[in-house]
């Protein structure tokens, strides 16, 4: 069976660096940090009192007010970016779009965490009488994000959610990619969103000792590959990627950002939260993606790393890159955009795929900011694109995401050519 080709025809973004694709890309290529003091709740007693929050977002710009109360913030974010993506791709009310052949696959790691927290706290304050919001469960469960998107547009194709911690939205992209390749859909809205900046989210990750506690300087706290990195910075928001079968896109005259050519998956099978010390899972997921794309390592120009700014995670991924790419690893441009966006958990893969797609489109490699001290564990010959974006030819970009539980997912985008 010949697999069909898949291209990117629409994008949407809601991030700590901007509430649309253009603002996001302008700030990420300028090396802007999205971190600042937490405003979502009183964090004065928390070990970590800062995060990368979405700023100036009003969900009522995208959702009718009577519907807002039926959704958790992670679904607000999903709707907002999907509206942008649908508009960008020209899908709405388009006779060329068959709703039965158009689907939605969405990723989130924790979904309606704020809803769960608020409902349980409210119950605990009472006398034991169960008084729960009738929308409690629908607001909380992750699959309602793609459900709401499909209901908004009447898209009746494949519809579900993927959950693999911080790899969730990359898994969503891979699934959507495969449904189109296998002729089970023509168009897929995919991506991910997360809204974890609340008491239980920050407190829970603090308990894991996963977050940076650099409260005196939030803007420089996310410092992947720096010797003094001390954990990741929580982020929120999401991104939407519209994937479409090539001939379908050409027939309706859609603009094409890039071609999605491969996806890889693997498991560390090692530890709940720590990566394999030799990076076996990370190595295999990149090899699997390259094999799926029928590409050689030398054909990749840019790697957007998982790069969370954690002491044990960063070196292992770079070891895996060196193993997977051999000598070409030293010719790659490598960067961690989490140094600017923070870590969007289940939404990270979608936002980093977006950065990779725009890197291919514009021939720009975004930087890794906040590098101050070299880490002797990290090979200094690697080009980690510190401090400033680089203008260079990017024919193909690979993006990694790894999640708690040892879940690894990788996607590859390249310039579209006939």
Tab-separated table of C-alpha atoms in Angstrom:
chain	number	residue	atom	x	y	z
A	1	UNK	CA	0.000	0.000	0.000
A	2	UNK	CA	1.395	3.378	-1.009
A	3	UNK	CA	1.262	5.889	1.815
A	4	UNK	CA	-0.194	9.295	1.016
A	5	UNK	CA	1.829	12.468	1.520
A	6	UNK	CA	0.839	14.883	4.299
A	7	UNK	CA	1.394	18.641	4.442
A	8	UNK	CA	0.805	21.424	6.962
A	9	UNK	CA	-1.812	23.923	5.776
A	10	UNK	CA	-2.779	25.824	8.936
A	11	UNK	CA	-1.373	26.898	12.294
A	12	UNK	CA	-2.618	28.366	15.559
A	13	UNK	CA	-0.794	29.388	18.738
A	14	UNK	CA	-1.501	30.532	22.288
A	15	UNK	CA	1.726	30.652	24.264
A	16	UNK	CA	3.629	32.545	26.955
A	17	UNK	CA	5.368	34.330	24.054
A	18	UNK	CA	2.287	35.410	22.128
A	19	UNK	CA	-1.361	34.645	21.517
A	20	UNK	CA	-1.033	34.032	17.792
A	21	UNK	CA	1.504	32.476	15.452
A	22	UNK	CA	3.138	35.718	14.315
A	23	UNK	CA	3.718	37.080	17.824
A	24	UNK	CA	4.973	33.709	19.034
A	25	UNK	CA	7.483	33.438	16.197
A	26	UNK	CA	8.648	37.048	16.495
A	27	UNK	CA	9.392	36.623	20.194
A	28	UNK	CA	10.897	33.166	20.008
A	29	UNK	CA	13.341	34.205	17.293
A	30	UNK	CA	14.196	37.316	19.330
A	31	UNK	CA	15.103	35.186	22.341
A	32	UNK	CA	12.408	36.544	24.666
A	33	UNK	CA	11.660	34.807	27.965
A	34	UNK	CA	8.001	34.179	28.804
A	35	UNK	CA	8.645	33.697	32.526
A	36	UNK	CA	7.441	35.898	35.349
A	37	UNK	CA	5.775	35.829	38.784
A	38	UNK	CA	2.669	33.644	39.020
A	39	UNK	CA	-0.574	35.626	38.791
A	40	UNK	CA	-3.032	32.714	38.641
A	41	UNK	CA	-3.005	32.205	42.439
A	42	UNK	CA	-1.157	33.293	45.569
A	43	UNK	CA	2.115	31.383	45.290
A	44	UNK	CA	3.880	33.133	48.177
A	45	UNK	CA	4.179	29.912	50.218
A	46	UNK	CA	5.277	27.716	47.289
A	47	UNK	CA	8.847	26.667	46.586
A	48	UNK	CA	8.387	27.970	43.039
A	49	UNK	CA	6.619	31.306	42.649
A	50	UNK	CA	6.990	31.912	38.922
A	51	UNK	CA	5.925	30.338	35.631
A	52	UNK	CA	5.483	31.015	31.916
A	53	UNK	CA	1.860	32.162	31.812
A	54	UNK	CA	-0.294	33.066	28.822
A	55	UNK	CA	-0.842	36.826	28.948
A	56	UNK	CA	-3.789	38.980	27.918
A	57	UNK	CA	-5.961	36.074	26.789
A	58	UNK	CA	-9.754	36.358	26.964
A	59	UNK	CA	-11.493	33.080	26.099
A	60	UNK	CA	-14.680	35.054	25.366
A	61	UNK	CA	-12.957	36.212	22.166
A	62	UNK	CA	-13.328	32.653	20.896
A	63	UNK	CA	-16.151	31.038	22.885
A	64	UNK	CA	-19.688	32.147	23.716
A	65	UNK	CA	-19.931	33.161	27.369
A	66	UNK	CA	-22.627	30.597	28.155
A	67	UNK	CA	-20.284	27.862	26.885
A	68	UNK	CA	-17.227	29.032	28.834
A	69	UNK	CA	-18.436	27.593	32.139
A	70	UNK	CA	-18.740	24.163	30.529
A	71	UNK	CA	-15.010	23.997	29.809
A	72	UNK	CA	-11.758	23.886	31.742
A	73	UNK	CA	-9.047	26.395	30.741
A	74	UNK	CA	-7.157	23.690	28.824
A	75	UNK	CA	-10.206	23.394	26.539
A	76	UNK	CA	-10.426	27.189	26.241
A	77	UNK	CA	-6.864	27.086	24.939
A	78	UNK	CA	-7.677	24.208	22.581
A	79	UNK	CA	-10.643	26.069	21.087
A	80	UNK	CA	-8.656	29.292	20.683
A	81	UNK	CA	-5.785	27.702	18.763
A	82	UNK	CA	-8.107	25.522	16.677
A	83	UNK	CA	-10.095	28.602	15.615
A	84	UNK	CA	-6.838	30.198	14.490
A	85	UNK	CA	-5.772	27.050	12.665
A	86	UNK	CA	-9.121	26.586	10.898
A	87	UNK	CA	-9.122	30.223	9.781
A	88	UNK	CA	-5.510	30.044	8.639
A	89	UNK	CA	-6.180	26.911	6.585
A	90	UNK	CA	-9.479	28.211	5.190
A	91	UNK	CA	-11.482	25.183	6.342
A	92	UNK	CA	-14.658	26.781	7.677
A	93	UNK	CA	-17.666	26.745	5.356
A	94	UNK	CA	-15.422	25.479	2.564
A	95	UNK	CA	-17.228	23.163	0.116
A	96	UNK	CA	-13.895	21.447	-0.611
A	97	UNK	CA	-13.831	20.119	2.965
A	98	UNK	CA	-15.769	16.892	3.577
A	99	UNK	CA	-16.760	16.876	7.283
A	100	UNK	CA	-16.839	13.073	7.275
A	101	UNK	CA	-13.185	13.038	6.180
A	102	UNK	CA	-12.034	15.729	8.628
A	103	UNK	CA	-11.079	14.774	12.182
A	104	UNK	CA	-9.569	16.042	15.422
A	105	UNK	CA	-6.902	14.376	17.540
A	106	UNK	CA	-5.726	16.363	20.557
A	107	UNK	CA	-3.097	15.853	23.240
A	108	UNK	CA	-2.938	16.909	26.882
A	109	UNK	CA	-1.042	15.498	29.803
A	110	UNK	CA	-3.236	16.446	32.763
A	111	UNK	CA	-6.317	18.010	31.139
A	112	UNK	CA	-8.819	19.633	33.499
A	113	UNK	CA	-6.549	19.843	36.525
A	114	UNK	CA	-7.995	23.137	37.778
A	115	UNK	CA	-11.533	21.802	37.479
A	116	UNK	CA	-10.611	18.708	39.490
A	117	UNK	CA	-8.847	20.800	42.124
A	118	UNK	CA	-11.669	23.310	42.517
A	119	UNK	CA	-14.424	20.704	42.732
A	120	UNK	CA	-12.618	18.599	45.332
A	121	UNK	CA	-11.719	21.651	47.432
A	122	UNK	CA	-15.313	22.833	47.329
A	123	UNK	CA	-16.554	19.422	48.448
A	124	UNK	CA	-13.984	19.291	51.265
A	125	UNK	CA	-15.256	22.613	52.642
A	126	UNK	CA	-18.807	21.271	52.972
A	127	UNK	CA	-20.553	18.861	55.321
A	128	UNK	CA	-20.041	15.811	53.145
A	129	UNK	CA	-23.133	16.384	51.033
A	130	UNK	CA	-22.120	15.861	47.389
A	131	UNK	CA	-22.676	19.135	45.547
A	132	UNK	CA	-20.684	18.897	42.328
A	133	UNK	CA	-20.942	20.977	39.199
A	134	UNK	CA	-22.882	19.010	36.541
A	135	UNK	CA	-20.087	19.838	34.107
A	136	UNK	CA	-17.380	18.576	36.480
A	137	UNK	CA	-16.537	15.382	34.612
A	138	UNK	CA	-16.947	16.761	31.047
A	139	UNK	CA	-14.732	19.726	31.973
A	140	UNK	CA	-12.042	17.502	33.429
A	141	UNK	CA	-11.618	14.691	30.907
A	142	UNK	CA	-9.093	15.255	28.145
A	143	UNK	CA	-11.136	13.925	25.228
A	144	UNK	CA	-13.651	16.769	25.569
A	145	UNK	CA	-11.145	19.172	23.971
A	146	UNK	CA	-11.281	17.414	20.570
A	147	UNK	CA	-14.972	16.808	21.201
A	148	UNK	CA	-15.679	20.532	21.564
A	149	UNK	CA	-13.632	21.317	18.444
A	150	UNK	CA	-15.510	18.759	16.361
A	151	UNK	CA	-18.879	19.990	17.596
A	152	UNK	CA	-17.996	23.577	16.788
A	153	UNK	CA	-17.222	22.773	13.148
A	154	UNK	CA	-19.221	19.616	12.519
A	155	UNK	CA	-16.110	17.572	11.720
A	156	UNK	CA	-17.151	13.927	11.911
A	157	UNK	CA	-13.874	12.162	11.136
A	158	UNK	CA	-11.597	10.386	13.674
A	159	UNK	CA	-11.888	12.107	17.050
A	160	UNK	CA	-10.034	11.286	20.272
A	161	UNK	CA	-7.331	12.411	22.683
A	162	UNK	CA	-3.829	11.127	23.334
A	163	UNK	CA	-2.268	11.050	26.793
A	164	UNK	CA	1.431	10.316	27.202
A	165	UNK	CA	2.492	13.008	29.660
A	166	UNK	CA	4.803	15.524	27.989
A	167	UNK	CA	4.780	13.542	24.722
A	168	UNK	CA	0.974	13.761	24.419
A	169	UNK	CA	0.599	16.291	21.626
A	170	UNK	CA	3.452	14.819	19.601
A	171	UNK	CA	1.652	11.484	19.771
A	172	UNK	CA	-1.493	13.321	18.612
A	173	UNK	CA	0.398	14.663	15.592
A	174	UNK	CA	1.720	11.214	14.727
A	175	UNK	CA	-1.722	9.646	14.970
A	176	UNK	CA	-3.267	12.373	12.812
A	177	UNK	CA	-0.428	11.987	10.301
A	178	UNK	CA	-1.011	8.250	10.075
A	179	UNK	CA	-4.790	8.515	9.639
A	180	UNK	CA	-4.216	10.716	6.594
A	181	UNK	CA	-1.401	8.562	5.223
A	182	UNK	CA	-3.603	5.477	5.524
A	183	UNK	CA	-6.512	7.146	3.697
A	184	UNK	CA	-8.781	7.225	6.756
A	185	UNK	CA	-9.067	11.024	6.619
A	186	UNK	CA	-8.131	13.916	4.324
A	187	UNK	CA	-7.756	16.703	6.889
A	188	UNK	CA	-6.902	16.520	10.594
A	189	UNK	CA	-6.848	19.226	13.251
A	190	UNK	CA	-4.217	18.200	15.749
A	191	UNK	CA	-2.044	19.627	18.484
A	192	UNK	CA	-2.338	19.999	22.214
A	193	UNK	CA	-3.022	22.285	25.145
A	194	UNK	CA	-2.338	22.432	28.859
A	195	UNK	CA	-3.408	24.664	31.766
A	196	UNK	CA	-1.388	23.421	34.761
A	197	UNK	CA	-0.515	26.713	36.471
A	198	UNK	CA	-2.600	26.270	39.598
A	199	UNK	CA	-1.995	25.206	43.199
A	200	UNK	CA	-2.110	21.470	42.557
A	201	UNK	CA	-0.041	21.654	39.376
A	202	UNK	CA	2.784	23.755	40.769
A	203	UNK	CA	2.613	22.085	44.185
A	204	UNK	CA	2.676	18.622	42.680
A	205	UNK	CA	5.690	19.261	40.497
A	206	UNK	CA	7.425	21.014	43.408
A	207	UNK	CA	6.925	17.840	45.428
A	208	UNK	CA	8.705	15.946	42.647
A	209	UNK	CA	11.583	18.456	42.814
A	210	UNK	CA	11.080	18.961	39.075
A	211	UNK	CA	10.663	22.760	38.969
A	212	UNK	CA	13.277	25.477	39.099
A	213	UNK	CA	13.216	27.476	42.327
A	214	UNK	CA	15.135	30.454	40.951
A	215	UNK	CA	12.530	32.866	42.327
A	216	UNK	CA	14.924	35.823	42.330
A	217	UNK	CA	15.348	35.716	38.535
A	218	UNK	CA	12.458	33.987	36.710
A	219	UNK	CA	13.477	35.210	33.242
A	220	UNK	CA	16.716	33.203	33.381
A	221	UNK	CA	15.399	30.204	35.313
A	222	UNK	CA	14.851	27.952	32.283
A	223	UNK	CA	18.426	27.319	31.241
A	224	UNK	CA	18.770	24.071	29.280
A	225	UNK	CA	22.335	22.710	29.063
A	226	UNK	CA	23.670	25.232	31.571
A	227	UNK	CA	25.769	23.790	34.391
A	228	UNK	CA	23.566	25.453	37.008
A	229	UNK	CA	20.151	24.399	35.672
A	230	UNK	CA	17.869	23.394	38.523
A	231	UNK	CA	14.620	22.229	36.943
A	232	UNK	CA	12.018	23.253	34.403
A	233	UNK	CA	9.709	26.254	34.380
A	234	UNK	CA	5.991	25.492	34.131
A	235	UNK	CA	4.315	26.777	30.979
A	236	UNK	CA	0.775	26.841	29.626
A	237	UNK	CA	-1.112	27.314	26.363
A	238	UNK	CA	-1.113	25.231	23.219
A	239	UNK	CA	-0.853	25.021	19.455
A	240	UNK	CA	-2.892	23.675	16.550
A	241	UNK	CA	-1.439	22.078	13.423
A	242	UNK	CA	-3.692	21.461	10.414
A	243	UNK	CA	-2.491	18.391	8.527
A	244	UNK	CA	-3.850	17.637	5.057
A	245	UNK	CA	-3.328	15.105	2.320
A	246	UNK	CA	-1.132	16.685	-0.352
A	247	UNK	CA	-3.354	16.291	-3.403
A	248	UNK	CA	-6.383	17.425	-1.415
A	249	UNK	CA	-4.512	20.563	-0.365
A	250	UNK	CA	-3.274	21.278	-3.883
A	251	UNK	CA	-6.710	20.790	-5.395
A	252	UNK	CA	-8.249	23.454	-3.176
A	253	UNK	CA	-5.283	25.811	-3.529
A	254	UNK	CA	-4.228	25.705	0.109
A	255	UNK	CA	-0.983	27.311	1.197
A	256	UNK	CA	1.578	24.778	2.357
A	257	UNK	CA	3.945	25.535	5.249
A	258	UNK	CA	5.913	22.289	5.175
A	259	UNK	CA	5.545	18.565	4.674
A	260	UNK	CA	5.303	16.187	7.610
A	261	UNK	CA	7.372	13.183	6.627
A	262	UNK	CA	7.918	11.008	9.675
A	263	UNK	CA	7.031	10.117	13.222
A	264	UNK	CA	8.738	7.847	15.714
A	265	UNK	CA	7.745	6.395	19.076
A	266	UNK	CA	9.541	4.393	21.741
A	267	UNK	CA	9.601	3.655	25.474
A	268	UNK	CA	12.449	3.910	27.947
A	269	UNK	CA	11.031	1.005	30.006
A	270	UNK	CA	13.212	2.289	32.826
A	271	UNK	CA	11.718	4.643	35.451
A	272	UNK	CA	8.551	6.616	36.245
A	273	UNK	CA	10.109	10.060	35.915
A	274	UNK	CA	13.808	9.722	35.049
A	275	UNK	CA	15.108	9.138	31.520
A	276	UNK	CA	17.310	6.150	30.784
A	277	UNK	CA	20.873	7.160	31.787
A	278	UNK	CA	22.213	6.095	28.392
A	279	UNK	CA	19.350	7.686	26.460
A	280	UNK	CA	18.274	4.404	24.846
A	281	UNK	CA	14.646	5.432	24.375
A	282	UNK	CA	15.612	8.847	23.030
A	283	UNK	CA	18.030	7.249	20.577
A	284	UNK	CA	15.505	4.721	19.315
A	285	UNK	CA	12.707	7.262	18.863
A	286	UNK	CA	14.883	9.419	16.598
A	287	UNK	CA	16.064	6.412	14.613
A	288	UNK	CA	12.449	5.269	14.259
A	289	UNK	CA	11.366	8.699	13.009
A	290	UNK	CA	14.195	8.834	10.476
A	291	UNK	CA	13.344	5.350	9.265
A	292	UNK	CA	9.667	6.287	8.925
A	293	UNK	CA	10.607	9.396	6.942
A	294	UNK	CA	13.034	7.379	4.792
A	295	UNK	CA	15.678	9.969	5.597
A	296	UNK	CA	19.332	9.743	6.509
A	297	UNK	CA	20.690	11.575	9.556
A	298	UNK	CA	22.677	13.926	7.321
A	299	UNK	CA	19.418	15.238	5.845
A	300	UNK	CA	18.331	16.816	9.152
A	301	UNK	CA	19.434	20.408	9.694
A	302	UNK	CA	17.777	21.320	12.996
A	303	UNK	CA	16.791	19.399	16.124
A	304	UNK	CA	14.319	21.018	18.511
A	305	UNK	CA	15.141	19.126	21.678
A	306	UNK	CA	12.972	18.151	24.605
A	307	UNK	CA	15.560	20.150	26.581
A	308	UNK	CA	13.647	20.796	29.795
A	309	UNK	CA	16.469	22.329	31.880
A	310	UNK	CA	16.573	19.415	34.314
A	311	UNK	CA	19.902	18.149	35.645
A	312	UNK	CA	19.538	14.539	34.446
A	313	UNK	CA	17.370	14.981	31.338
A	314	UNK	CA	19.426	17.334	29.206
A	315	UNK	CA	22.726	15.383	28.922
A	316	UNK	CA	20.983	12.089	28.146
A	317	UNK	CA	19.110	13.552	25.184
A	318	UNK	CA	22.316	15.007	23.759
A	319	UNK	CA	24.059	11.644	24.162
A	320	UNK	CA	21.206	10.086	22.207
A	321	UNK	CA	21.534	12.711	19.464
A	322	UNK	CA	25.245	11.971	19.171
A	323	UNK	CA	24.536	8.262	18.923
A	324	UNK	CA	21.714	8.656	16.391
A	325	UNK	CA	23.449	11.208	14.158
A	326	UNK	CA	27.091	10.203	14.510
A	327	UNK	CA	29.519	12.798	13.176
A	328	UNK	CA	26.614	14.756	11.694
A	329	UNK	CA	25.599	15.652	15.272
A	330	UNK	CA	28.343	18.283	15.208
A	331	UNK	CA	26.915	19.870	12.057
A	332	UNK	CA	23.361	20.052	13.361
A	333	UNK	CA	21.778	23.155	14.766
A	334	UNK	CA	20.247	22.170	18.102
A	335	UNK	CA	18.131	24.283	20.439
A	336	UNK	CA	15.633	24.109	23.278
A	337	UNK	CA	12.774	26.554	22.859
A	338	UNK	CA	11.647	25.640	26.394
A	339	UNK	CA	14.292	28.111	27.493
A	340	UNK	CA	11.742	30.737	26.373
A	341	UNK	CA	8.290	29.124	26.542
A	342	UNK	CA	8.835	27.043	29.642
A	343	UNK	CA	7.517	23.490	29.641
A	344	UNK	CA	3.901	23.197	28.451
A	345	UNK	CA	3.725	19.548	29.537
A	346	UNK	CA	1.253	17.819	27.186
A	347	UNK	CA	1.100	20.924	24.993
A	348	UNK	CA	4.872	21.137	24.571
A	349	UNK	CA	5.113	18.878	21.526
A	350	UNK	CA	2.579	20.906	19.545
A	351	UNK	CA	4.269	24.227	20.326
A	352	UNK	CA	7.701	22.816	19.485
A	353	UNK	CA	6.389	21.244	16.281
A	354	UNK	CA	5.079	24.705	15.409
A	355	UNK	CA	8.532	26.178	16.024
A	356	UNK	CA	10.077	23.462	13.843
A	357	UNK	CA	7.616	24.086	11.000
A	358	UNK	CA	8.331	27.817	11.066
A	359	UNK	CA	12.059	27.112	11.205
A	360	UNK	CA	11.700	25.121	7.971
A	361	UNK	CA	9.549	27.828	6.402
A	362	UNK	CA	11.827	30.758	7.259
A	363	UNK	CA	15.277	29.122	7.450
A	364	UNK	CA	15.767	30.337	11.015
A	365	UNK	CA	16.897	28.293	14.022
A	366	UNK	CA	15.495	29.756	17.268
A	367	UNK	CA	17.982	30.049	20.122
A	368	UNK	CA	18.585	28.416	23.472
A	369	UNK	CA	18.655	31.388	25.818
A	370	UNK	CA	19.970	31.666	29.393
A	371	UNK	CA	23.309	29.967	28.922
A	372	UNK	CA	25.877	31.202	31.426
A	373	UNK	CA	28.166	28.337	32.408
A	374	UNK	CA	29.290	25.369	30.307
A	375	UNK	CA	28.434	21.929	31.680
A	376	UNK	CA	31.456	19.598	31.549
A	377	UNK	CA	29.040	16.674	31.000
A	378	UNK	CA	27.965	18.176	27.668
A	379	UNK	CA	30.139	17.924	24.567
A	380	UNK	CA	31.202	21.476	23.728
A	381	UNK	CA	31.437	20.581	20.022
A	382	UNK	CA	27.635	20.457	19.774
A	383	UNK	CA	26.024	23.589	18.359
A	384	UNK	CA	23.309	24.368	20.907
A	385	UNK	CA	22.470	27.747	19.332
A	386	UNK	CA	23.071	29.720	22.490
A	387	UNK	CA	21.829	33.286	22.917
A	388	UNK	CA	20.716	34.254	19.392
A	389	UNK	CA	18.703	32.804	16.522
A	390	UNK	CA	20.661	31.748	13.453
A	391	UNK	CA	19.693	32.360	9.839
A	392	UNK	CA	20.650	29.204	7.975
A	393	UNK	CA	19.183	26.750	5.497
A	394	UNK	CA	16.711	24.428	7.236
A	395	UNK	CA	15.488	21.833	4.770
A	396	UNK	CA	14.356	19.479	7.527
A	397	UNK	CA	13.714	19.747	11.262
A	398	UNK	CA	13.253	17.035	13.866
A	399	UNK	CA	11.415	17.658	17.163
A	400	UNK	CA	11.686	15.487	20.280
A	401	UNK	CA	9.301	15.136	23.221
A	402	UNK	CA	9.679	12.770	26.148
A	403	UNK	CA	7.154	12.117	28.923
A	404	UNK	CA	6.974	10.728	32.442
A	405	UNK	CA	6.515	6.989	32.165
A	406	UNK	CA	9.266	6.771	29.565
A	407	UNK	CA	7.116	7.805	26.600
A	408	UNK	CA	9.114	9.180	23.653
A	409	UNK	CA	7.769	10.736	20.452
A	410	UNK	CA	9.537	12.446	17.558
A	411	UNK	CA	8.267	14.174	14.429
A	412	UNK	CA	10.050	15.371	11.286
A	413	UNK	CA	9.056	18.210	8.959
A	414	UNK	CA	10.773	19.272	5.768
A	415	UNK	CA	10.340	21.801	2.983
A	416	UNK	CA	7.596	20.852	0.591
A	417	UNK	CA	8.680	20.149	-2.985
A	418	UNK	CA	6.775	18.493	-5.814
